[in-house]
Structures are given as C-alpha cells and as structure tokens.
Amino acid sequence: EAGVAQSPRYKIIEKRQSVAFWCNPISGHATLYWYQQILGQGPKLLIQFQNNGVVDDSQLPKDRFSAERLKGVDSTLKIQPAKLEDSAVYLCASRRLRDAETQYFGPGTRLLVL
Amino acid sequence: GENVEQHPSTLSVQEGDSAVIKCTYSDSASNYFPWYKQELGKGPQLIIDIRSNVGEKKDQRIAVTLNKTAKHFSLHITETQPEDSAVYFCAASRGSGGSNYKLTFGKGTLLTVNP
C-alpha cells in the first residue's frame, strides 16, 4: 500500500509570509497527525484529527497556525504569518483507527524561514 | 503531561558491536512505547514497539526491554551494520484503543556504525 504523501518537500519563505503544507494519509486511516520537528529534536505533536474532527490541538499556536481535514482524508497545515522560529520539518502521520497504536510517517516538508 | 528523556544523544560503535539506547518516561499511565528510526531526509519509521503488559520483545537483531516500575525502556541492537546508522527516537503514549495515542518523543540518538 502507498505510504503517507506530503508536499512540497522543501519550502523557503521570508518571515511574515504565509505557507501551506499538504498531506495525504494512507488509505483507510482515520487518524491524522501533524508534527513539528525542530533540528536536533524529536517530533512534537501540533494537531490530531479523527476523520474530519479535531481530537487534540492543545500544542498548536493558533494565532498563526491552522489546519483542516475537510473531507476526512487529506489535510492542509497553514502558517500565517511565519516567524523565524517556525523553521523546522513538518511531519504528517496517520493511523488506522482499529489497528492499535502504530503511526506511519510521511517524508516531511522542510521549511526554512528567512 | 508526559516527558521522555533519551540517552545518549550520540553513539558511535564499530560494525558488529552492540548498541544500547535508553529512555525514561514520567507518566505512569503510559502503556505504549515505540522506537523509530529516521534516516537523513526521511520521516521516522517504526522499527519495534512494546506495550506495558510485556517486559521484552525481540525482532531479529533488535530488542526492546521495559521496566514499568522504574519507568524506563531500552533499545538493543546487536551485530550492528553500517546501514543501522541513523537517528533513533523513543516515544511514549497512553490510550485505550480509541482515538488518543498521542506520542511524546525523546530528543533522539544519532547512531554511527563505523565499518
């Protein structure tokens, strides 16, 4: 089966600009996660969706970050306006609802804010 | 919330030697502990996991042990090969089979296997 797809793979923007990332989870996976991975650190959860509903967005900086999963399949994460400290890799992961705990990660989008 | 500490941050071994990475967690309710391998430019890939009702699990050259009382778990890689070189992350979560399973990751260990 195809893995988690993400695009773009790389993005360079200037601070105060906006940017959007796209994720298509593994087919049939009801749960979708967005993580932020700063260089030299482990991934940190930003938001978790169950189908098209938000389960946990407690660590999402809502003044600048937003995410949606309108049809319960693919998802978009947006940053507006971007700050220098948003430079990181943004990882998308998905999990089958009943298939226990395993999360499958996509390749990530590497964002550099200048 | 959960806090996961991982040591060492870097580990260099000779090919054929064993490597051990250790993690501790703070939330006694955590019951699922996966290990991920991340190669340069790629997303994390699950290599092995363990649940709190099991003390040890092995898959070929990789094994994980869990000590619930001490709240620590370890990854053991035997007969290391150059292709084992990567960053390894431990993680912890709790959930009841529903929609939770929020993973908290350690900071990672850069493993280098020298030929």
CSV table of C-alpha atoms in Angstrom, one decimal:
chain,number,residue,atom,x,y,z
A,1,GLU,CA,0.0,0.0,0.0
A,2,ALA,CA,1.1,3.6,-0.7
A,3,GLY,CA,2.6,5.5,2.3
A,4,VAL,CA,1.8,8.9,3.6
A,5,ALA,CA,2.3,11.5,1.0
A,6,GLN,CA,3.4,15.1,1.7
A,7,SER,CA,4.1,18.1,-0.5
A,8,PRO,CA,6.0,20.2,-1.0
A,9,ARG,CA,9.2,18.5,0.2
A,10,TYR,CA,11.1,21.8,0.7
A,11,LYS,CA,9.9,25.4,1.1
A,12,ILE,CA,11.9,28.7,1.7
A,13,ILE,CA,9.9,31.8,2.6
A,14,GLU,CA,10.6,35.1,4.3
A,15,LYS,CA,9.3,35.9,7.7
A,16,ARG,CA,5.7,37.3,7.8
A,17,GLN,CA,4.8,35.4,4.6
A,18,SER,CA,2.3,32.5,4.6
A,19,VAL,CA,2.9,28.9,3.7
A,20,ALA,CA,0.7,25.8,3.4
A,21,PHE,CA,1.6,22.1,3.6
A,22,TRP,CA,-0.4,19.2,2.2
A,23,CYS,CA,-0.7,15.6,3.5
A,24,ASN,CA,-2.5,12.6,2.1
A,25,PRO,CA,-2.6,9.7,4.6
A,26,ILE,CA,-2.6,6.0,4.0
A,27,SER,CA,-5.9,4.9,2.5
A,28,GLY,CA,-8.4,4.0,5.2
A,29,HIS,CA,-6.5,5.6,8.0
A,30,ALA,CA,-9.0,7.6,10.1
A,31,THR,CA,-6.5,9.4,12.4
A,32,LEU,CA,-4.1,12.0,11.0
A,33,TYR,CA,-1.4,13.9,12.9
A,34,TRP,CA,0.8,16.9,12.2
A,35,TYR,CA,4.1,17.1,14.0
A,36,GLN,CA,6.8,19.8,14.1
A,37,GLN,CA,10.4,18.6,14.2
A,38,ILE,CA,13.0,21.3,15.0
A,39,LEU,CA,16.5,20.4,14.1
A,40,GLY,CA,18.1,18.1,16.7
A,41,GLN,CA,14.8,17.4,18.5
A,42,GLY,CA,12.1,14.8,18.4
A,43,PRO,CA,8.8,15.4,16.7
A,44,LYS,CA,6.3,17.4,18.7
A,45,LEU,CA,2.6,17.0,18.1
A,46,LEU,CA,0.8,20.0,16.7
A,47,ILE,CA,-2.7,18.6,16.0
A,48,GLN,CA,-4.6,15.3,15.8
A,49,PHE,CA,-7.6,14.7,13.6
A,50,GLN,CA,-10.1,11.8,13.9
A,51,ASN,CA,-11.8,11.7,10.4
A,52,ASN,CA,-12.6,15.4,9.9
A,53,GLY,CA,-12.8,16.4,13.6
A,54,VAL,CA,-10.0,17.8,15.8
A,55,VAL,CA,-9.1,15.5,18.7
A,56,ASP,CA,-6.2,17.5,20.2
A,57,ASP,CA,-4.8,20.9,19.1
A,58,SER,CA,-3.5,21.9,22.5
A,59,GLN,CA,0.0,22.5,21.2
A,60,LEU,CA,-1.0,24.3,18.0
A,61,PRO,CA,0.0,28.0,18.1
A,62,LYS,CA,-3.5,29.1,17.0
A,63,ASP,CA,-2.6,32.7,16.5
A,64,ARG,CA,-0.6,31.7,13.4
A,65,PHE,CA,-1.1,28.0,12.7
A,66,SER,CA,-4.3,26.5,11.3
A,67,ALA,CA,-5.1,23.0,9.9
A,68,GLU,CA,-8.1,21.4,8.3
A,69,ARG,CA,-9.2,18.0,7.1
A,70,LEU,CA,-12.5,18.8,5.5
A,71,LYS,CA,-13.4,15.5,3.9
A,72,GLY,CA,-11.7,13.3,6.4
A,73,VAL,CA,-9.0,12.3,4.0
A,74,ASP,CA,-6.2,14.7,3.1
A,75,SER,CA,-5.2,17.6,5.3
A,76,THR,CA,-3.6,21.1,5.0
A,77,LEU,CA,-1.5,22.8,7.6
A,78,LYS,CA,-1.0,26.6,7.2
A,79,ILE,CA,1.2,29.1,8.8
A,80,GLN,CA,0.4,32.8,8.6
A,81,PRO,CA,2.4,34.9,9.2
A,82,ALA,CA,5.6,32.8,9.5
A,83,LYS,CA,8.3,33.5,12.1
A,84,LEU,CA,12.0,32.6,12.0
A,85,GLU,CA,11.4,30.0,14.8
A,86,ASP,CA,8.9,28.1,12.5
A,87,SER,CA,11.9,26.8,10.6
A,88,ALA,CA,11.5,23.0,11.0
A,89,VAL,CA,10.4,19.8,9.3
A,90,TYR,CA,6.6,19.4,9.4
A,91,LEU,CA,5.7,15.7,9.5
A,92,CYS,CA,2.4,14.2,8.8
A,93,ALA,CA,1.5,10.8,10.2
A,94,SER,CA,-1.6,8.6,10.0
A,95,ARG,CA,-3.0,5.7,12.0
A,96,ARG,CA,-5.7,3.1,11.3
A,97,LEU,CA,-8.4,3.6,13.9
A,98,ARG,CA,-8.8,-0.1,15.0
A,99,ASP,CA,-5.3,-1.2,14.2
A,100,ALA,CA,-3.8,-0.4,17.6
A,101,GLU,CA,-1.2,2.2,18.0
A,102,THR,CA,1.2,2.3,15.0
A,103,GLN,CA,1.7,5.7,13.4
A,104,TYR,CA,3.1,5.8,9.9
A,105,PHE,CA,5.0,9.0,9.0
A,106,GLY,CA,5.4,10.8,5.7
A,107,PRO,CA,8.8,12.1,4.4
A,108,GLY,CA,8.0,15.6,5.8
A,109,THR,CA,8.2,19.2,4.5
A,110,ARG,CA,11.4,21.1,5.3
A,111,LEU,CA,10.6,24.7,5.9
A,112,LEU,CA,13.2,27.5,6.1
A,113,VAL,CA,12.0,30.9,7.2
A,114,LEU,CA,14.5,33.7,6.4
B,1,GLY,CA,2.0,15.9,30.6
B,2,GLU,CA,4.4,13.2,29.6
B,3,ASN,CA,8.1,13.8,29.5
B,4,VAL,CA,10.6,11.4,27.8
B,5,GLU,CA,14.3,11.6,28.3
B,6,GLN,CA,16.7,9.8,25.9
B,7,HIS,CA,20.3,9.0,26.3
B,8,PRO,CA,22.9,9.1,24.8
B,9,SER,CA,22.4,11.9,22.3
B,10,THR,CA,25.2,10.4,20.1
B,11,LEU,CA,26.6,6.9,20.0
B,12,SER,CA,29.4,5.6,17.9
B,13,VAL,CA,30.2,1.9,17.6
B,14,GLN,CA,32.2,-0.5,15.5
B,15,GLU,CA,30.5,-2.7,13.0
B,16,GLY,CA,29.5,-5.9,14.7
B,17,ASP,CA,29.3,-4.4,18.2
B,18,SER,CA,26.1,-3.9,20.1
B,19,ALA,CA,24.3,-0.5,20.7
B,20,VAL,CA,22.1,0.4,23.6
B,21,ILE,CA,19.8,3.4,23.8
B,22,LYS,CA,17.9,4.2,27.0
B,23,CYS,CA,14.8,6.2,27.7
B,24,THR,CA,12.8,7.2,30.8
B,25,TYR,CA,9.3,8.5,30.9
B,26,SER,CA,7.3,10.4,33.6
B,27,ASP,CA,3.7,9.4,33.1
B,28,SER,CA,2.9,6.1,34.9
B,29,ALA,CA,-0.2,5.8,32.8
B,30,SER,CA,1.8,5.5,29.5
B,31,ASN,CA,1.4,2.0,28.1
B,32,TYR,CA,2.8,2.0,24.6
B,33,PHE,CA,6.4,2.6,23.7
B,34,PRO,CA,7.6,2.6,20.1
B,35,TRP,CA,11.0,3.1,18.7
B,36,TYR,CA,11.5,5.0,15.4
B,37,LYS,CA,14.5,5.1,13.0
B,38,GLN,CA,14.9,8.3,11.0
B,39,GLU,CA,17.4,8.5,8.1
B,40,LEU,CA,18.5,11.8,6.7
B,41,GLY,CA,15.8,13.5,4.7
B,42,LYS,CA,13.2,10.9,5.6
B,43,GLY,CA,10.3,10.6,8.0
B,44,PRO,CA,10.6,8.4,11.1
B,45,GLN,CA,10.0,4.7,10.5
B,46,LEU,CA,8.7,2.3,13.2
B,47,ILE,CA,11.3,-0.4,14.0
B,48,ILE,CA,9.8,-2.0,17.1
B,49,ASP,CA,7.3,-1.3,19.8
B,50,ILE,CA,6.4,-2.7,23.2
B,51,ARG,CA,3.3,-2.5,25.4
B,52,SER,CA,3.2,-2.2,29.1
B,53,ASN,CA,2.0,-5.8,29.6
B,54,VAL,CA,5.2,-7.1,28.1
B,55,GLY,CA,8.7,-6.9,29.6
B,56,GLU,CA,10.8,-7.7,26.5
B,57,LYS,CA,10.3,-8.0,22.8
B,58,LYS,CA,12.7,-9.1,20.1
B,59,ASP,CA,12.8,-8.9,16.3
B,60,GLN,CA,16.0,-10.4,14.7
B,61,ARG,CA,18.8,-8.1,15.8
B,62,ILE,CA,16.6,-5.6,17.6
B,63,ALA,CA,15.2,-5.9,21.1
B,64,VAL,CA,13.4,-3.6,23.5
B,65,THR,CA,13.0,-4.0,27.2
B,66,LEU,CA,10.6,-2.3,29.5
B,67,ASN,CA,10.8,-1.7,33.3
B,68,LYS,CA,7.5,-0.3,34.4
B,69,THR,CA,8.5,0.1,38.0
B,70,ALA,CA,11.5,2.3,37.1
B,71,LYS,CA,9.7,3.8,34.1
B,72,HIS,CA,12.4,3.2,31.7
B,73,PHE,CA,12.8,1.3,28.4
B,74,SER,CA,15.8,0.5,26.2
B,75,LEU,CA,16.6,-0.4,22.6
B,76,HIS,CA,19.3,-3.0,22.0
B,77,ILE,CA,20.8,-3.5,18.5
B,78,THR,CA,23.2,-6.5,18.1
B,79,GLU,CA,25.7,-7.1,15.4
B,80,THR,CA,25.4,-3.6,14.1
B,81,GLN,CA,25.8,-2.8,10.4
B,82,PRO,CA,26.7,0.5,8.7
B,83,GLU,CA,23.1,0.7,7.4
B,84,ASP,CA,22.0,0.9,11.1
B,85,SER,CA,23.5,4.4,11.1
B,86,ALA,CA,20.6,6.9,11.7
B,87,VAL,CA,18.8,8.9,14.4
B,88,TYR,CA,16.7,6.7,16.7
B,89,PHE,CA,13.8,8.1,18.7
B,90,CYS,CA,11.9,6.6,21.6
B,91,ALA,CA,8.4,7.6,22.4
B,92,ALA,CA,5.6,7.0,24.9
B,93,SER,CA,1.9,7.3,24.8
B,94,ARG,CA,-1.3,6.2,26.6
B,95,GLY,CA,-4.5,5.2,25.1
B,96,SER,CA,-7.4,2.8,25.3
B,97,GLY,CA,-7.7,1.7,21.8
B,98,GLY,CA,-9.6,4.7,20.8
B,99,SER,CA,-8.5,7.9,19.2
B,100,ASN,CA,-5.8,9.0,21.6
B,101,TYR,CA,-2.3,7.6,21.4
B,102,LYS,CA,-0.6,11.0,21.4
B,103,LEU,CA,3.1,10.2,21.1
B,104,THR,CA,5.7,12.1,23.2
B,105,PHE,CA,9.2,11.7,21.7
B,106,GLY,CA,12.6,11.8,23.2
B,107,LYS,CA,15.2,14.1,21.6
B,108,GLY,CA,16.9,11.3,19.6
B,109,THR,CA,20.2,9.4,19.5
B,110,LEU,CA,22.5,9.7,16.5
B,111,LEU,CA,23.9,6.2,16.0
B,112,THR,CA,27.0,5.9,13.8
B,113,VAL,CA,28.3,2.5,12.9
B,114,ASN,CA,31.9,2.6,11.7
B,115,PRO,CA,32.9,-0.1,9.2
